[in-house]
Short mmCIF file of C-alpha atoms and ligand atoms in Angstrom, two decimals:
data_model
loop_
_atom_site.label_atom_id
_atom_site.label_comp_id
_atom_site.label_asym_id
_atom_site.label_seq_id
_atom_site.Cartn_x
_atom_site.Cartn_y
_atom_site.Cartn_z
CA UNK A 1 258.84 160.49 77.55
CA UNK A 2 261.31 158.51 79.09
CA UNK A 3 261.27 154.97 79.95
CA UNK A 4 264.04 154.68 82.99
CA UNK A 5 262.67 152.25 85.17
CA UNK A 6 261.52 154.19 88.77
CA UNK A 7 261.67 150.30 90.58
CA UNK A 8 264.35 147.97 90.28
CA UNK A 9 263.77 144.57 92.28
CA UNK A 10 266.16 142.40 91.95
CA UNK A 11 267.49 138.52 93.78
CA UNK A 12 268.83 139.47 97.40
CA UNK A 13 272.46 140.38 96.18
CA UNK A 14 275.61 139.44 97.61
CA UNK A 15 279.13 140.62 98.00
CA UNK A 16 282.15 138.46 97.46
CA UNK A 17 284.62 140.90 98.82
CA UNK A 18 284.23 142.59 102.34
CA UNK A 19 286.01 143.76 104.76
CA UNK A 20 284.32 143.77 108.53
CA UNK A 21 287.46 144.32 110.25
CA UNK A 22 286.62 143.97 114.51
CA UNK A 23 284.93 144.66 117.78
CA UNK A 24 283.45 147.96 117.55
CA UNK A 25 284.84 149.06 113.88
CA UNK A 26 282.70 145.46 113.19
CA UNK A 27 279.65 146.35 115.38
CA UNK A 28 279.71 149.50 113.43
CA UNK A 29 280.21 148.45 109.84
CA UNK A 30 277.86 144.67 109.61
CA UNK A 31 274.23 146.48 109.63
CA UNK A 32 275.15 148.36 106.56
CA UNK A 33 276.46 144.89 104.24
CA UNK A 34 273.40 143.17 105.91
CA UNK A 35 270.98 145.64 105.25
CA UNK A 36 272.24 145.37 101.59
CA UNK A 37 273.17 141.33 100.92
CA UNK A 38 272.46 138.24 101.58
CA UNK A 39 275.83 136.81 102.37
CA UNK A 40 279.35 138.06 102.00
CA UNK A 41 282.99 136.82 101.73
CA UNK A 42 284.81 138.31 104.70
CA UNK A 43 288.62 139.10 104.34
CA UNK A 44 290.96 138.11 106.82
CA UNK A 45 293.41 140.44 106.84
CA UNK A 46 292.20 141.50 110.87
CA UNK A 47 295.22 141.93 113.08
CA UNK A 48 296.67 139.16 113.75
CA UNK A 49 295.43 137.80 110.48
CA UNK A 50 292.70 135.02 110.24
CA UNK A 51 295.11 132.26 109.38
CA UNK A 52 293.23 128.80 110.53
CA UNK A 53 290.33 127.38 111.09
CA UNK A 54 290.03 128.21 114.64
CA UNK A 55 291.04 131.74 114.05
CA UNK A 56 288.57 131.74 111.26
CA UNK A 57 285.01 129.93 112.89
CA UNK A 58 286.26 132.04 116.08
CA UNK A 59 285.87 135.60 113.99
CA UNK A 60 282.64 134.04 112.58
CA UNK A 61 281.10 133.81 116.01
CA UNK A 62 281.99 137.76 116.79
CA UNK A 63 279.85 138.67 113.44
CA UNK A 64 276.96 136.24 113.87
CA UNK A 65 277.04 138.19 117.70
CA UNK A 66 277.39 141.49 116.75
CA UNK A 67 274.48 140.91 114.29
CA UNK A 68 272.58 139.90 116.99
CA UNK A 69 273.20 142.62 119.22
CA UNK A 70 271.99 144.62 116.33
CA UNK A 71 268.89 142.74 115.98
CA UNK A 72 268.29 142.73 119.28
CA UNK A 73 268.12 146.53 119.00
CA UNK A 74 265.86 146.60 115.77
CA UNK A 75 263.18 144.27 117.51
CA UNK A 76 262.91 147.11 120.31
CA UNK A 77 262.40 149.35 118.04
CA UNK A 78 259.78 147.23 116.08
CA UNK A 79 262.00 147.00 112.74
CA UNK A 80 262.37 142.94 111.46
CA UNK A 81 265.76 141.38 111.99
CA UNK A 82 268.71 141.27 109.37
CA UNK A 83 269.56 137.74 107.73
CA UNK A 84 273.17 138.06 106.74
CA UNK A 85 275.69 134.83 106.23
CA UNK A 86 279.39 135.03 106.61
CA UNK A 87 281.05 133.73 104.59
CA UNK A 88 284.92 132.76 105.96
CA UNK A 89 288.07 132.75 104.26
CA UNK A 90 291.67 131.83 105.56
CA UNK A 91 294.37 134.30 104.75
CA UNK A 92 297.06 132.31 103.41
CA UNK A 93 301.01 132.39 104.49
CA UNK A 94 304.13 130.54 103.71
CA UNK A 95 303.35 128.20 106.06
CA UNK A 96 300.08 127.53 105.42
CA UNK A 97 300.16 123.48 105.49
CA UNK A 98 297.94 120.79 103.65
CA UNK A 99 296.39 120.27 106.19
CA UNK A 100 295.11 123.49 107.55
CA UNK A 101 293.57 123.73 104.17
CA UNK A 102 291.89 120.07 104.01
CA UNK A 103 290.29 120.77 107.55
CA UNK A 104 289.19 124.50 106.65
CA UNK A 105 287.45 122.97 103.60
CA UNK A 106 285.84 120.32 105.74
CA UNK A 107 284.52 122.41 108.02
CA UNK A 108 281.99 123.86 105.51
CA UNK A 109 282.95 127.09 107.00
CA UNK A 110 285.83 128.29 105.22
CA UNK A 111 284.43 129.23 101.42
CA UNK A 112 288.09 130.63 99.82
CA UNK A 113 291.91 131.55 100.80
CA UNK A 114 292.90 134.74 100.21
CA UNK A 115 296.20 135.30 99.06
CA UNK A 116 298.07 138.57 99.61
CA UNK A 117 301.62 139.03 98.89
CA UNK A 118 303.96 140.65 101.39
CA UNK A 119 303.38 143.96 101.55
CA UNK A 120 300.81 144.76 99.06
CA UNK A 121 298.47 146.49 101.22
CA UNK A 122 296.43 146.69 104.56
CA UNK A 123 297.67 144.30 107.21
CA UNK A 124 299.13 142.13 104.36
CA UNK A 125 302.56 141.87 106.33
CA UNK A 126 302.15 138.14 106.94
CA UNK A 127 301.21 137.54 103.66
CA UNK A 128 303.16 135.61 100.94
CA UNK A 129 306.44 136.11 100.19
CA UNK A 130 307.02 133.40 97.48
CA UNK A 131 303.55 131.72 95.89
CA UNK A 132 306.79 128.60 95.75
CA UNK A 133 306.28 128.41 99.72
CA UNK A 134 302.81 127.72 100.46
CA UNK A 135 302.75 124.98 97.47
CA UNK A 136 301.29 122.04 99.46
CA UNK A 137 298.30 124.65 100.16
CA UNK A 138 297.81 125.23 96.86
CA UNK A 139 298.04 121.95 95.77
CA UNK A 140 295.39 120.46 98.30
CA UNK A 141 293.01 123.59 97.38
CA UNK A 142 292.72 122.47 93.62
CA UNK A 143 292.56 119.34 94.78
CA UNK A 144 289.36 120.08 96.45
CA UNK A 145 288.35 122.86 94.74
CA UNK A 146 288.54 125.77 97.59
CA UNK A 147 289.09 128.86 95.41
CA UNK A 148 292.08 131.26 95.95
CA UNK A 149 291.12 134.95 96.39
CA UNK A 150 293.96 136.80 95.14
CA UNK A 151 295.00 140.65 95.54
CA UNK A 152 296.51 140.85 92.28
CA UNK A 153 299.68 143.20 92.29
CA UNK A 154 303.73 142.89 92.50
CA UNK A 155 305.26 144.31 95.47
CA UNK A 156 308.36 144.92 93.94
CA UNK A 157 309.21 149.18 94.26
CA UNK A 158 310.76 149.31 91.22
CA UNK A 159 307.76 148.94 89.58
CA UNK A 160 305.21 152.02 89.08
CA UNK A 161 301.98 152.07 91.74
CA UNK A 162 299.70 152.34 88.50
CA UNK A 163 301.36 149.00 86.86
CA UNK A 164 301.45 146.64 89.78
CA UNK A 165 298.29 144.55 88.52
CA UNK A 166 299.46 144.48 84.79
CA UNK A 167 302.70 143.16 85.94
CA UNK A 168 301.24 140.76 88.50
CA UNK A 169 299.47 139.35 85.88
CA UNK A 170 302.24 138.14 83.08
CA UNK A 171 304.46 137.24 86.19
CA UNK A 172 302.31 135.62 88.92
CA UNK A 173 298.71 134.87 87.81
CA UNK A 174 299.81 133.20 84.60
CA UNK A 175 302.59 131.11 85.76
CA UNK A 176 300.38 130.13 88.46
CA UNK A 177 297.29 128.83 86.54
CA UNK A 178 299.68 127.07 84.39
CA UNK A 179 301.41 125.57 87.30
CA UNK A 180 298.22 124.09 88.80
CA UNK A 181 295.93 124.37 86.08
CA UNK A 182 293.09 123.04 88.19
CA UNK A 183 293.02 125.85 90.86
CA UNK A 184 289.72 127.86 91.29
CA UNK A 185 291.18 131.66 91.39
CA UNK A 186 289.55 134.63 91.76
CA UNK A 187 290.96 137.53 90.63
CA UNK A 188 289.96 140.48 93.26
CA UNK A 189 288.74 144.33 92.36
CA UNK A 190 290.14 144.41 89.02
CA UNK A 191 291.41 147.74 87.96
CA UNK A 192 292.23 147.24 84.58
CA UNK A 193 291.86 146.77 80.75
CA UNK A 194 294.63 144.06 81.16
CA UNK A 195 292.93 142.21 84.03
CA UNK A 196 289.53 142.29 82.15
CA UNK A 197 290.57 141.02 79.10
CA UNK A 198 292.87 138.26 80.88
CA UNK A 199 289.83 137.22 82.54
CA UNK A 200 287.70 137.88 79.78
CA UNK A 201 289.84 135.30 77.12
CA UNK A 202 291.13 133.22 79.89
CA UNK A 203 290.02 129.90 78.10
CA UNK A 204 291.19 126.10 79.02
CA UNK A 205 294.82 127.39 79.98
CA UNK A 206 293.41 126.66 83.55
CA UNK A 207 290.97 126.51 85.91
CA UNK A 208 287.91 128.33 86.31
CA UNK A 209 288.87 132.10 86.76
CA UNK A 210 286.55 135.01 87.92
CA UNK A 211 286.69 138.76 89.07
CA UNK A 212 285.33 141.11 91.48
CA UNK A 213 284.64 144.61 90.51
CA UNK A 214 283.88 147.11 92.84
CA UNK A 215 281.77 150.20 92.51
CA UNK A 216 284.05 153.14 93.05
CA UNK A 217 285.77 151.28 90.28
CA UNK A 218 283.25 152.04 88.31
CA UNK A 219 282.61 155.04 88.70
CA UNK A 220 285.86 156.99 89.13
CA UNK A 221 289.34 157.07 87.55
CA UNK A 222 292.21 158.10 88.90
CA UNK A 223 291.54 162.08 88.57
CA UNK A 224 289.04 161.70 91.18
CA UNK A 225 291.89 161.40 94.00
CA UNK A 226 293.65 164.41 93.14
CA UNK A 227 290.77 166.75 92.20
CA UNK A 228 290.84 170.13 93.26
CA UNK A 229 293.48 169.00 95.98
CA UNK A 230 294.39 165.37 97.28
CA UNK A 231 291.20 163.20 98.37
CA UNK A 232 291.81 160.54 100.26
CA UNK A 233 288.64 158.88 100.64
CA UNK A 234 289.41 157.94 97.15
CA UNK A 235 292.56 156.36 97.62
CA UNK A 236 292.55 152.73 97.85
CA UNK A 237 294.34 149.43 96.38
CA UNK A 238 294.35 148.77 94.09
CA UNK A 239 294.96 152.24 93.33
CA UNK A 240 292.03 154.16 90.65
CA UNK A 241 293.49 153.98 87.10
CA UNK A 242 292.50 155.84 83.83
CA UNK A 243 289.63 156.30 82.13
CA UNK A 244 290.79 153.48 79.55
CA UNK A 245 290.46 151.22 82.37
CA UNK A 246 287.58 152.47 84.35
CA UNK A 247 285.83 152.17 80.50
CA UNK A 248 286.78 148.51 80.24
CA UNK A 249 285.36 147.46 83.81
CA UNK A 250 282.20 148.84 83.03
CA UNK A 251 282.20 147.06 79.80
CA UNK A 252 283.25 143.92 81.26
CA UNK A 253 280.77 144.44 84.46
CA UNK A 254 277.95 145.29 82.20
CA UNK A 255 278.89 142.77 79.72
CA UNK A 256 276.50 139.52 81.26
CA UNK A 257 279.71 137.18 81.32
CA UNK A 258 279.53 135.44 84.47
CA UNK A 259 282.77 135.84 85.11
CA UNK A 260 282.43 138.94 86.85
CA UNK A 261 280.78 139.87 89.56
CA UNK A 262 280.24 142.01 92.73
CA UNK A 263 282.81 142.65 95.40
CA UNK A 264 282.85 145.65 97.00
CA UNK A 265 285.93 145.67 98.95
CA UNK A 266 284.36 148.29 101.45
CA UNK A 267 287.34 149.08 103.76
CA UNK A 268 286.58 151.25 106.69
CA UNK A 269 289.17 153.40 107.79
CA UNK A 270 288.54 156.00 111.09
CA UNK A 271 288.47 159.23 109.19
CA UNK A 272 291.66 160.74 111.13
CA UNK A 273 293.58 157.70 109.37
CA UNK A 274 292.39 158.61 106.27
CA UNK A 275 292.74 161.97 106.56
CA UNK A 276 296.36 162.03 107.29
CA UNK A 277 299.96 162.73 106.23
CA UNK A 278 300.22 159.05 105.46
CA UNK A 279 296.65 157.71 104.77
CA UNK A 280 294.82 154.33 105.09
CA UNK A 281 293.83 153.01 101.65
CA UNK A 282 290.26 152.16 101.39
CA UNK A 283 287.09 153.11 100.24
CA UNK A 284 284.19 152.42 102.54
CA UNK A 285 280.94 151.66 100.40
CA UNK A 286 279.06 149.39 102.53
CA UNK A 287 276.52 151.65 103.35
CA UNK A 288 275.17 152.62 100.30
CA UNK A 289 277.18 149.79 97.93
CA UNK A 290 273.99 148.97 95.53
CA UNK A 291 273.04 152.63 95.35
CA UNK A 292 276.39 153.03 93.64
CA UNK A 293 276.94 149.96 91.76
CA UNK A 294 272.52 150.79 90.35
CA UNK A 295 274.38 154.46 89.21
CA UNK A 296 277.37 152.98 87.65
CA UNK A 297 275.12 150.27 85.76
CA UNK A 298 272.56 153.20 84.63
CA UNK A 299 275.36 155.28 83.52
CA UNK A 300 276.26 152.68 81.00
CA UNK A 301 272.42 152.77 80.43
CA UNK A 302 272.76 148.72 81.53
CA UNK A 303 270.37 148.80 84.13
CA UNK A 304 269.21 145.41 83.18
CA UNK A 305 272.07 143.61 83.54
CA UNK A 306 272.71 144.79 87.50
CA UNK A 307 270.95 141.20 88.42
CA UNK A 308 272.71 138.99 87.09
CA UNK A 309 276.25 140.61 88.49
CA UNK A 310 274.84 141.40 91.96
CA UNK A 311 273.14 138.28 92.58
CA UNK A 312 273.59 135.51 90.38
CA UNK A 313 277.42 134.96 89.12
CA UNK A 314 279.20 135.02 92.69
CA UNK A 315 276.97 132.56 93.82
CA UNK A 316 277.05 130.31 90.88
CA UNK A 317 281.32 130.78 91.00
CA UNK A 318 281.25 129.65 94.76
CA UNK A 319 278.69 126.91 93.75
CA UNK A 320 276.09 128.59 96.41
CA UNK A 321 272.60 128.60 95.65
CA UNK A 322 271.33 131.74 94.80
CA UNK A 323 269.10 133.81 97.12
CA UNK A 324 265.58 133.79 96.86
CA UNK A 325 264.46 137.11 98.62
CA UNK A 326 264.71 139.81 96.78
CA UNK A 327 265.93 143.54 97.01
CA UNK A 328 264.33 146.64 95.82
CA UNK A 329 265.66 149.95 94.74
CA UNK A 330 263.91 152.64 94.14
CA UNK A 331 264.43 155.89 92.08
CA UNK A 332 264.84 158.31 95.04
CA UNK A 333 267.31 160.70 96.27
CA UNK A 334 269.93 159.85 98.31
CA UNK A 335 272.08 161.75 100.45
CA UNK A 336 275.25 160.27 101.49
CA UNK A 337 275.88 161.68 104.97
CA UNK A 338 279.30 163.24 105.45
CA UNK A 339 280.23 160.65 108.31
CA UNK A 340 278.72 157.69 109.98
CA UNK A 341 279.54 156.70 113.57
CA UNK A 342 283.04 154.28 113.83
CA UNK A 343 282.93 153.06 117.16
CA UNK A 344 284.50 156.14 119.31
CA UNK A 345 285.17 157.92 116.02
CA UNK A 346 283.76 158.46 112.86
CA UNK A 347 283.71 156.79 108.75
CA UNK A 348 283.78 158.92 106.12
CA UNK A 349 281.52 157.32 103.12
CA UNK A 350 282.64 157.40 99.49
CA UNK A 351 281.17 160.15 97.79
CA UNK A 352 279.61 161.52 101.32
CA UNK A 353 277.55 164.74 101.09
CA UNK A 354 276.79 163.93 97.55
CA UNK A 355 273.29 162.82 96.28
CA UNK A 356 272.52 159.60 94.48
CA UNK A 357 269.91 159.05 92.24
CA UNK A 358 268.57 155.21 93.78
CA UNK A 359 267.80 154.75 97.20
CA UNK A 360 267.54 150.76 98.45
CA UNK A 361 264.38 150.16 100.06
CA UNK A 362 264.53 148.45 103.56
O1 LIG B 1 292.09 149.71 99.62
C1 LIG B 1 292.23 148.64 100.20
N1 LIG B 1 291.89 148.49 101.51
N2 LIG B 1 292.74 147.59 99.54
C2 LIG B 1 293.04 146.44 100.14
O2 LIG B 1 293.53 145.57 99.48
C3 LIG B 1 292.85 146.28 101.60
C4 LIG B 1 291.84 147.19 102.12
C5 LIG B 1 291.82 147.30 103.62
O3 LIG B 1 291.82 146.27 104.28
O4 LIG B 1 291.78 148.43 104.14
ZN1 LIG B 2 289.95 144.03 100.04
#
C-alpha cells in the first residue's frame, strides 16, 4: 500500500520573485499569486522601470487597488477576500544615488534592489551597465542591510546563451561580494550546478547569500523548449539548461538549506508575443505555482521538505516573520487550462492542457 500523503497543509507560502507587470496585464495576473501566497517580492522592471521611491509606493497603490477591485467582486459573489502583501523593490541604475537608497529603506516599503545588467532580459534596458557606477548605492545598501536581487548573467555576445550565469558568477558575483563583503545578495532563479554549489559553499567570503528557484526549473531541462518543434512557453531567462543542472536544483531545493527558497519568476507574456517570430521570454506559473513546485518536490519523493522552502527560508532571509495561515493542497487532478484571460487578450500557462497531480485548495 502506499503511503503518499493525499493532504499537504503547509505555512501560507510566499514568493520572493514575481512579476505583476500593469493595469490590466496586473488586474489579470494578482488573483492568481494571491490566491497562492501570502506576500510577494514584485520586480520592477514595468515600463518605465520602478526606479525610486515614488515610482515604487506609487505601483504599490495600483496592486493594493486592483486587489480590491478583485475583492470587491469575490464579496458579490459570496467568496472571502484575498490577503496578499507587496512587497516593493527599486530597480537599480547607474545613477541610482545614496540617497534614493537610504530613503527607499526608510520608508519600510522598499524590501530589496534589483539589479539587472544592460540588456540581460525583459525591459532591463535601463539597467546597469557597470556594477563600478551605482557604487554609492551599493555601499549605503550594505550599510543598512537592503538586499540586492540580482539577475545573474553576462551580457557580453561573445559568450554562449547557456553559459551566461556560470560566467556571471567568477566575473561579477564574486568580485562583488568580495568588494563589499557585507552586502545582502540574492542570487535570482538559479539555473545551474555552478550557481548551486556557489551558493551552497559560499561561506564567510561575504555576506549572507541566498537563491530563488523556480518551478519550471525544476521540472524541465532544456529539451523541453525544442520538443517535437520549438515551444515557446518554455523559453525564458535564464534560459532551461541540462539535466545536470535541472538535477542539482532539485537537490539543492530539496536539500533543507535555507539558503534556497521559492521565487517563481512568473512572467506573463500575451500569447501572440510569445508565440512569435521573435518571442517574449517568460514562463507564466502564477496560477498554478504550488501545484508545480508540490510535483517537482514529490518527484524527488521530498514532499516533506516543500515547507520549509515555500514558507519559511524567504521570510527568515528578508527577516519577515513568517505567516501564520496556512495553505492546503490536496491530491486531486488538475487541469491546466490552455489560456487564461490577459486583459483584451489571452496567457498561455506553463504546461497548459496538461494535468497535475495536486490541486491547492481555496
Ligand atoms: O524569463 C524572464 N522573464 N526572465 C526575466 O528575467 C524577466 C522576465 C520578464 O519580465 O518577462
Ligand atoms: Zn524575473
Amino acid at each position: 500500500m502506499s503511503s503518499a500523503p493525499t493532504i499537504l497543509r503547509i505555512a501560507r507560502p510566499d514568493d520572493w520573485h514575481l512579476h505583476l507587470r500593469d493595469g490590466a496585464a496586473l488586474a489579470a495576473v494578482l488573483p492568481h499569486t494571491a490566491a497562492q501566497f501570502g506576500r510577494a517580492i514584485i520586480m520592477p522592471n514595468l515600463k518605465p522601470p520602478v526606479t525610486t521611491l515614488e515610482l515604487a509606493r506609487a505601483y504599490r497603490d495600483r496592486i493594493v487597488q486592483a486587489l480590491a477591485a478583485h475583492n470587491a467582486q469575490r464579496e458579490q459573489a459570496g467568496r472571502l477576500p484575498l490577503v496578499f502583501e507587496p512587497l516593493m523593490t527599486l530597480y537599480l541604475t547607474d545613477n541610482t544615488s545614496a540617497d534614493d537608497i537610504l530613503r527607499a529603506h526608510e520608508s519600510g516599503l522598499v524590501h530589496a534592489v534589483k539589479l539587472y545588467p544592460a540588456g540581460a532580459t525583459t525591459n532591463s534596458d535601463a539597467g546597469v551597465t557597470d556594477l563600478r557606477r551605482p557604487i554609492k548605492a551599493l555601499e549605503a545598501m550594505e550599510r543598512v542591510g537592503l538586499p540586492l536581487c540580482v539577475h545573474g548573467e553576462v551580457v557580453d555576445p561573445s559568450v554562449d546563451l547557456f553559459d551566461r550565469e556560470r560566467v556571471f558568477i567568477d566575473q561579477k558575483l564574486i568580485p562583488l561580494r568580495r568588494s563589499l563583503p557585507g552586502l545582502r545578495i540574492v542570487f535570482e532563479h538559479i539555473t545551474t550546478r555552478e550557481a548551486a554549489e556557489y551558493v551552497r559553499d559560499a561561506g564567510s567570503d561575504g555576506g549572507d547569500l541566498g537563491a530563488t528557484i523556480t518551478a519550471h526549473h525544476l521540472l524541465y531541462n532544456r529539451n523541453a523548449i525544442f520538443s517535437g518543434g520549438v515551444r515557446p512557453h518554455y523559453y525564458c531567462l535564464p534560459v532551461l539548461k541540462r539535466e545536470t543542472h535541472r538535477l542539482a536544483l532539485v537537490e539543492a531545493a530539496t536539500s533543507g538549506d535555507p539558503r534556497f527558497f521559492l521565487g517563481t519568476d512568473s512572467a506573463p507574456h500575451a500569447k501572440g508575443l510569445k508565440e512569435h517570430a521573435c518571442g517574449c521570454a517568460g514562463c507564466y506559473t502564477a496560477l498554478h505555482a504550488m501545484e508545480l513546485y508540490a510535483t517537482a518536490f514529490e518527484n524527488a519523493g521530498k514532499l516533506d521538505r516543500l515547507e520549509g522552502f515555500a514558507s519559511h527560508f524567504g521570510a527568515d532571509f528578508y527577516r519577515l516573520p513568517r505567516n501564520t495561515q496556512t495553505l492546503t493542497l490536496e491530491r486531486r487532478p488538475f487541469a491546466v487550462p490552455a489560456a487564461v484571460a490577459y486583459g483584451e487578450t489571452e496567457l498561455v500557462p506553463l504546461d497548459a492542457g496538461q494535468t497535475l497531480a495536486w490541486t491547492c485548495v481555496h
